[in-house]
């Protein structure tokens, strides 16, 4: 079992920044961030492997950075140049094998943290 707890969400104006954190009971091979906007399907945002290799969905490339602190067992998502389209509930997730942004392959999920970007 892996327990995940997100924090760091909030309300910001367009162009602003936020950093999300996810404390994990342990890291798995692949850790990811997903988001779900009202009325939309959950989508993958970014993921990182155990050895630190990141990948991003196209819409956030150049704006978001995923990272992790092994000593603190904490996963981060640094978000810059936020737009109203980034408004969503953001979830931390973990999976044991493989590492892509297919949400159905992630076994463990946090409760989410809300990000709201106003124009």
Short mmCIF file of N, CA and C in Angstrom, two decimals:
data_model
loop_
_atom_site.label_atom_id
_atom_site.label_comp_id
_atom_site.label_asym_id
_atom_site.label_seq_id
_atom_site.Cartn_x
_atom_site.Cartn_y
_atom_site.Cartn_z
N UNK A 1 0.83 -1.19 0.00
CA UNK A 1 0.00 0.00 0.00
C UNK A 1 0.86 1.25 0.00
N UNK A 2 0.36 2.26 -0.65
CA UNK A 2 1.03 3.56 -0.68
C UNK A 2 0.00 4.62 -0.32
N UNK A 3 0.32 5.40 0.68
CA UNK A 3 -0.55 6.53 1.04
C UNK A 3 0.03 7.81 0.46
N UNK A 4 -0.84 8.64 -0.08
CA UNK A 4 -0.42 9.87 -0.73
C UNK A 4 -1.27 11.03 -0.20
N UNK A 5 -0.61 12.13 0.09
CA UNK A 5 -1.32 13.30 0.62
C UNK A 5 -0.83 14.55 -0.08
N UNK A 6 -1.74 15.17 -0.86
CA UNK A 6 -1.39 16.39 -1.58
C UNK A 6 -1.65 17.64 -0.75
N UNK A 7 -0.93 18.69 -1.10
CA UNK A 7 -1.16 20.00 -0.51
C UNK A 7 -0.62 21.06 -1.47
N UNK A 8 -0.93 22.31 -1.17
CA UNK A 8 -0.36 23.40 -1.95
C UNK A 8 -1.29 24.05 -2.95
N UNK A 9 -2.48 23.50 -3.11
CA UNK A 9 -3.42 24.12 -4.03
C UNK A 9 -3.91 25.46 -3.50
N UNK A 10 -4.60 26.19 -4.36
CA UNK A 10 -5.13 27.48 -3.95
C UNK A 10 -5.68 28.23 -5.13
N UNK A 11 -5.94 29.50 -4.89
CA UNK A 11 -6.48 30.37 -5.95
C UNK A 11 -5.43 31.39 -6.34
N UNK A 12 -5.18 31.51 -7.63
CA UNK A 12 -4.21 32.47 -8.14
C UNK A 12 -4.78 33.14 -9.37
N UNK A 13 -4.19 34.26 -9.72
CA UNK A 13 -4.58 34.92 -10.96
C UNK A 13 -3.77 34.36 -12.12
N UNK A 14 -4.30 34.53 -13.30
CA UNK A 14 -3.61 34.07 -14.50
C UNK A 14 -2.21 34.68 -14.54
N UNK A 15 -1.25 33.84 -14.92
CA UNK A 15 0.14 34.25 -14.95
C UNK A 15 0.89 33.95 -13.67
N UNK A 16 0.16 33.54 -12.65
CA UNK A 16 0.78 33.25 -11.37
C UNK A 16 1.39 31.86 -11.30
N UNK A 17 1.90 31.55 -10.12
CA UNK A 17 2.58 30.28 -9.89
C UNK A 17 2.06 29.61 -8.62
N UNK A 18 2.18 28.30 -8.59
CA UNK A 18 1.88 27.51 -7.40
C UNK A 18 2.82 26.32 -7.39
N UNK A 19 3.09 25.82 -6.20
CA UNK A 19 3.83 24.57 -6.08
C UNK A 19 3.00 23.58 -5.28
N UNK A 20 2.69 22.47 -5.91
CA UNK A 20 1.97 21.40 -5.24
C UNK A 20 2.96 20.41 -4.63
N UNK A 21 2.58 19.84 -3.50
CA UNK A 21 3.40 18.83 -2.84
C UNK A 21 2.56 17.58 -2.61
N UNK A 22 3.22 16.46 -2.59
CA UNK A 22 2.56 15.18 -2.31
C UNK A 22 3.51 14.36 -1.44
N UNK A 23 3.13 14.15 -0.20
CA UNK A 23 3.93 13.32 0.69
C UNK A 23 3.47 11.87 0.52
N UNK A 24 4.42 10.99 0.28
CA UNK A 24 4.13 9.57 0.04
C UNK A 24 4.66 8.72 1.18
N UNK A 25 3.93 7.66 1.52
CA UNK A 25 4.43 6.72 2.53
C UNK A 25 5.68 6.01 2.00
N UNK A 26 5.74 5.87 0.69
CA UNK A 26 6.95 5.40 0.01
C UNK A 26 6.83 5.76 -1.46
N UNK A 27 7.97 5.87 -2.10
CA UNK A 27 7.96 6.11 -3.53
C UNK A 27 7.88 4.77 -4.26
N UNK A 28 7.17 4.77 -5.36
CA UNK A 28 7.15 3.62 -6.24
C UNK A 28 8.01 3.95 -7.47
N UNK A 29 8.07 3.03 -8.42
CA UNK A 29 8.90 3.28 -9.59
C UNK A 29 8.46 4.53 -10.35
N UNK A 30 7.17 4.76 -10.39
CA UNK A 30 6.65 5.88 -11.17
C UNK A 30 5.66 6.66 -10.33
N UNK A 31 5.86 7.98 -10.26
CA UNK A 31 4.96 8.87 -9.55
C UNK A 31 4.45 9.90 -10.54
N UNK A 32 3.17 10.25 -10.42
CA UNK A 32 2.62 11.18 -11.38
C UNK A 32 1.66 12.17 -10.78
N UNK A 33 1.41 13.22 -11.56
CA UNK A 33 0.39 14.22 -11.24
C UNK A 33 -0.68 14.17 -12.33
N UNK A 34 -1.92 14.17 -11.89
CA UNK A 34 -3.06 14.18 -12.78
C UNK A 34 -3.98 15.32 -12.37
N UNK A 35 -4.89 15.68 -13.25
CA UNK A 35 -5.85 16.72 -12.90
C UNK A 35 -7.21 16.42 -13.54
N UNK A 36 -8.23 16.94 -12.89
CA UNK A 36 -9.58 16.77 -13.40
C UNK A 36 -10.35 18.06 -13.22
N UNK A 37 -10.74 18.64 -14.34
CA UNK A 37 -11.55 19.85 -14.31
C UNK A 37 -13.03 19.46 -14.28
N UNK A 38 -13.88 20.35 -13.79
CA UNK A 38 -15.31 20.04 -13.73
C UNK A 38 -15.86 19.66 -15.10
N UNK A 39 -16.55 18.52 -15.17
CA UNK A 39 -17.16 18.09 -16.41
C UNK A 39 -16.21 17.47 -17.41
N UNK A 40 -14.95 17.30 -17.00
CA UNK A 40 -13.96 16.73 -17.91
C UNK A 40 -13.36 15.47 -17.33
N UNK A 41 -12.74 14.68 -18.19
CA UNK A 41 -12.08 13.47 -17.73
C UNK A 41 -10.75 13.81 -17.05
N UNK A 42 -10.35 12.93 -16.16
CA UNK A 42 -9.05 13.09 -15.52
C UNK A 42 -7.96 12.90 -16.57
N UNK A 43 -6.93 13.74 -16.51
CA UNK A 43 -5.85 13.66 -17.48
C UNK A 43 -4.50 13.71 -16.80
N UNK A 44 -3.54 13.08 -17.45
CA UNK A 44 -2.18 13.09 -16.94
C UNK A 44 -1.50 14.42 -17.19
N UNK A 45 -0.75 14.88 -16.22
CA UNK A 45 -0.04 16.15 -16.33
C UNK A 45 1.46 15.93 -16.45
N UNK A 46 2.00 15.15 -15.52
CA UNK A 46 3.44 14.92 -15.51
C UNK A 46 3.72 13.66 -14.72
N UNK A 47 4.86 13.05 -15.03
CA UNK A 47 5.26 11.87 -14.27
C UNK A 47 6.77 11.85 -14.16
N UNK A 48 7.26 11.10 -13.17
CA UNK A 48 8.69 11.01 -12.95
C UNK A 48 9.03 9.61 -12.49
N UNK A 49 10.12 9.08 -13.00
CA UNK A 49 10.54 7.75 -12.61
C UNK A 49 11.38 7.80 -11.33
N UNK A 50 11.65 6.63 -10.81
CA UNK A 50 12.42 6.54 -9.58
C UNK A 50 13.79 7.18 -9.72
N UNK A 51 14.36 7.08 -10.93
CA UNK A 51 15.69 7.67 -11.14
C UNK A 51 15.62 9.11 -11.61
N UNK A 52 14.42 9.70 -11.58
CA UNK A 52 14.29 11.13 -11.81
C UNK A 52 14.01 11.57 -13.23
N UNK A 53 13.64 10.67 -14.09
CA UNK A 53 13.35 11.04 -15.47
C UNK A 53 11.91 11.54 -15.60
N UNK A 54 11.73 12.81 -16.03
CA UNK A 54 10.39 13.38 -16.09
C UNK A 54 9.78 13.31 -17.49
N UNK A 55 8.48 13.47 -17.53
CA UNK A 55 7.78 13.62 -18.80
C UNK A 55 6.51 14.41 -18.52
N UNK A 56 6.02 15.11 -19.56
CA UNK A 56 4.90 16.02 -19.38
C UNK A 56 3.90 15.88 -20.52
N UNK A 57 2.67 16.21 -20.23
CA UNK A 57 1.71 16.36 -21.30
C UNK A 57 2.02 17.66 -22.03
N UNK A 58 1.70 17.71 -23.31
CA UNK A 58 2.12 18.84 -24.13
C UNK A 58 1.65 20.20 -23.60
N UNK A 59 0.47 20.25 -23.04
CA UNK A 59 -0.10 21.54 -22.65
C UNK A 59 0.63 22.21 -21.48
N UNK A 60 1.46 21.47 -20.77
CA UNK A 60 2.17 22.06 -19.63
C UNK A 60 3.67 22.13 -19.83
N UNK A 61 4.16 21.61 -20.94
CA UNK A 61 5.60 21.63 -21.18
C UNK A 61 6.11 23.06 -21.20
N UNK A 62 7.22 23.28 -20.51
CA UNK A 62 7.79 24.61 -20.42
C UNK A 62 7.20 25.47 -19.31
N UNK A 63 6.11 25.02 -18.71
CA UNK A 63 5.46 25.78 -17.63
C UNK A 63 5.50 25.03 -16.30
N UNK A 64 5.38 23.73 -16.34
CA UNK A 64 5.34 22.91 -15.13
C UNK A 64 6.62 22.09 -15.01
N UNK A 65 7.03 21.85 -13.77
CA UNK A 65 8.19 21.01 -13.50
C UNK A 65 7.84 20.02 -12.40
N UNK A 66 8.04 18.76 -12.69
CA UNK A 66 7.84 17.71 -11.67
C UNK A 66 9.20 17.36 -11.07
N UNK A 67 9.22 17.17 -9.77
CA UNK A 67 10.47 16.81 -9.10
C UNK A 67 10.12 16.04 -7.84
N UNK A 68 11.16 15.49 -7.21
CA UNK A 68 10.91 14.76 -5.97
C UNK A 68 12.10 14.87 -5.05
N UNK A 69 11.81 14.78 -3.77
CA UNK A 69 12.83 14.79 -2.73
C UNK A 69 12.76 13.43 -2.05
N UNK A 70 13.72 12.59 -2.34
CA UNK A 70 13.66 11.22 -1.80
C UNK A 70 13.74 11.20 -0.28
N UNK A 71 14.55 12.07 0.28
CA UNK A 71 14.71 12.08 1.74
C UNK A 71 13.41 12.46 2.44
N UNK A 72 12.64 13.35 1.81
CA UNK A 72 11.38 13.79 2.40
C UNK A 72 10.19 12.98 1.89
N UNK A 73 10.43 12.07 0.97
CA UNK A 73 9.37 11.28 0.34
C UNK A 73 8.27 12.21 -0.18
N UNK A 74 8.69 13.26 -0.82
CA UNK A 74 7.75 14.26 -1.30
C UNK A 74 7.92 14.49 -2.79
N UNK A 75 6.80 14.48 -3.47
CA UNK A 75 6.72 14.75 -4.90
C UNK A 75 6.22 16.18 -5.06
N UNK A 76 6.78 16.90 -6.03
CA UNK A 76 6.40 18.29 -6.25
C UNK A 76 5.91 18.50 -7.68
N UNK A 77 5.08 19.51 -7.83
CA UNK A 77 4.73 20.01 -9.15
C UNK A 77 4.79 21.53 -9.08
N UNK A 78 5.83 22.09 -9.67
CA UNK A 78 5.97 23.53 -9.74
C UNK A 78 5.26 24.01 -10.99
N UNK A 79 4.33 24.94 -10.81
CA UNK A 79 3.52 25.42 -11.93
C UNK A 79 3.71 26.92 -12.10
N UNK A 80 4.07 27.31 -13.31
CA UNK A 80 4.24 28.72 -13.65
C UNK A 80 3.30 29.09 -14.80
N UNK A 81 3.14 30.39 -15.00
CA UNK A 81 2.33 30.91 -16.12
C UNK A 81 0.96 30.23 -16.19
N UNK A 82 0.34 30.15 -15.04
CA UNK A 82 -0.95 29.46 -14.96
C UNK A 82 -2.02 30.22 -15.74
N UNK A 83 -2.92 29.45 -16.33
CA UNK A 83 -4.06 30.01 -17.07
C UNK A 83 -5.35 29.41 -16.50
N UNK A 84 -6.48 30.03 -16.80
CA UNK A 84 -7.75 29.45 -16.32
C UNK A 84 -7.95 28.01 -16.76
N UNK A 85 -7.35 27.62 -17.88
CA UNK A 85 -7.47 26.23 -18.34
C UNK A 85 -6.77 25.24 -17.41
N UNK A 86 -5.92 25.74 -16.53
CA UNK A 86 -5.24 24.87 -15.56
C UNK A 86 -6.10 24.63 -14.32
N UNK A 87 -7.22 25.28 -14.23
CA UNK A 87 -8.11 25.09 -13.08
C UNK A 87 -8.62 23.66 -13.04
N UNK A 88 -8.38 22.99 -11.91
CA UNK A 88 -8.75 21.58 -11.77
C UNK A 88 -8.42 21.11 -10.37
N UNK A 89 -8.91 19.92 -10.06
CA UNK A 89 -8.43 19.20 -8.88
C UNK A 89 -7.20 18.43 -9.34
N UNK A 90 -6.12 18.58 -8.61
CA UNK A 90 -4.86 17.92 -8.94
C UNK A 90 -4.62 16.75 -8.00
N UNK A 91 -4.27 15.62 -8.60
CA UNK A 91 -4.07 14.39 -7.85
C UNK A 91 -2.65 13.86 -8.03
N UNK A 92 -2.13 13.36 -6.96
CA UNK A 92 -0.87 12.64 -6.97
C UNK A 92 -1.20 11.15 -7.10
N UNK A 93 -0.38 10.40 -7.86
CA UNK A 93 -0.64 8.99 -8.05
C UNK A 93 0.65 8.22 -8.16
N UNK A 94 0.57 6.92 -7.93
CA UNK A 94 1.76 6.08 -7.95
C UNK A 94 1.45 4.75 -8.63
N UNK A 95 2.44 4.22 -9.30
CA UNK A 95 2.31 2.91 -9.92
C UNK A 95 3.64 2.19 -9.80
N UNK A 96 3.60 0.89 -9.91
CA UNK A 96 4.81 0.12 -9.65
C UNK A 96 5.62 -0.23 -10.87
N UNK A 97 4.98 -0.39 -12.03
CA UNK A 97 5.70 -0.83 -13.22
C UNK A 97 5.36 0.06 -14.39
N UNK A 98 6.36 0.32 -15.23
CA UNK A 98 6.14 1.21 -16.36
C UNK A 98 5.95 2.63 -15.89
N UNK A 99 6.00 3.57 -16.82
CA UNK A 99 5.82 4.96 -16.42
C UNK A 99 5.35 5.82 -17.58
N UNK A 100 4.06 5.85 -17.80
CA UNK A 100 3.50 6.78 -18.77
C UNK A 100 2.38 7.52 -18.05
N UNK A 101 1.54 8.21 -18.80
CA UNK A 101 0.48 9.00 -18.18
C UNK A 101 -0.89 8.36 -18.37
N UNK A 102 -0.90 7.05 -18.51
CA UNK A 102 -2.16 6.31 -18.56
C UNK A 102 -2.69 6.17 -17.14
N UNK A 103 -3.72 6.90 -16.82
CA UNK A 103 -4.19 6.94 -15.44
C UNK A 103 -4.70 5.59 -14.96
N UNK A 104 -5.15 4.74 -15.88
CA UNK A 104 -5.69 3.45 -15.48
C UNK A 104 -4.61 2.49 -14.99
N UNK A 105 -3.38 2.82 -15.21
CA UNK A 105 -2.28 1.97 -14.77
C UNK A 105 -1.73 2.39 -13.41
N UNK A 106 -2.29 3.45 -12.85
CA UNK A 106 -1.83 3.92 -11.53
C UNK A 106 -2.70 3.28 -10.45
N UNK A 107 -2.03 2.72 -9.45
CA UNK A 107 -2.71 1.93 -8.44
C UNK A 107 -3.13 2.72 -7.21
N UNK A 108 -2.40 3.78 -6.94
CA UNK A 108 -2.61 4.52 -5.70
C UNK A 108 -2.84 5.99 -6.00
N UNK A 109 -3.78 6.57 -5.28
CA UNK A 109 -4.19 7.95 -5.53
C UNK A 109 -4.35 8.72 -4.22
N UNK A 110 -4.01 9.99 -4.27
CA UNK A 110 -4.30 10.87 -3.16
C UNK A 110 -5.71 11.43 -3.28
N UNK A 111 -6.06 12.28 -2.34
CA UNK A 111 -7.40 12.85 -2.29
C UNK A 111 -7.55 14.09 -3.17
N UNK A 112 -6.45 14.67 -3.56
CA UNK A 112 -6.49 15.81 -4.46
C UNK A 112 -6.36 17.14 -3.74
N UNK A 113 -5.90 18.13 -4.50
CA UNK A 113 -5.83 19.50 -4.02
C UNK A 113 -6.31 20.42 -5.13
N UNK A 114 -7.14 21.38 -4.79
CA UNK A 114 -7.80 22.21 -5.80
C UNK A 114 -6.93 23.38 -6.22
N UNK A 115 -6.83 23.57 -7.51
CA UNK A 115 -6.14 24.74 -8.09
C UNK A 115 -7.17 25.52 -8.90
N UNK A 116 -7.29 26.80 -8.58
CA UNK A 116 -8.23 27.66 -9.29
C UNK A 116 -7.48 28.87 -9.82
N UNK A 117 -7.55 29.08 -11.12
CA UNK A 117 -6.86 30.20 -11.76
C UNK A 117 -7.90 31.14 -12.34
N UNK A 118 -7.85 32.38 -11.90
CA UNK A 118 -8.82 33.37 -12.38
C UNK A 118 -8.18 34.28 -13.42
N UNK A 119 -9.01 34.74 -14.33
CA UNK A 119 -8.50 35.60 -15.42
C UNK A 119 -8.49 37.07 -15.01
#
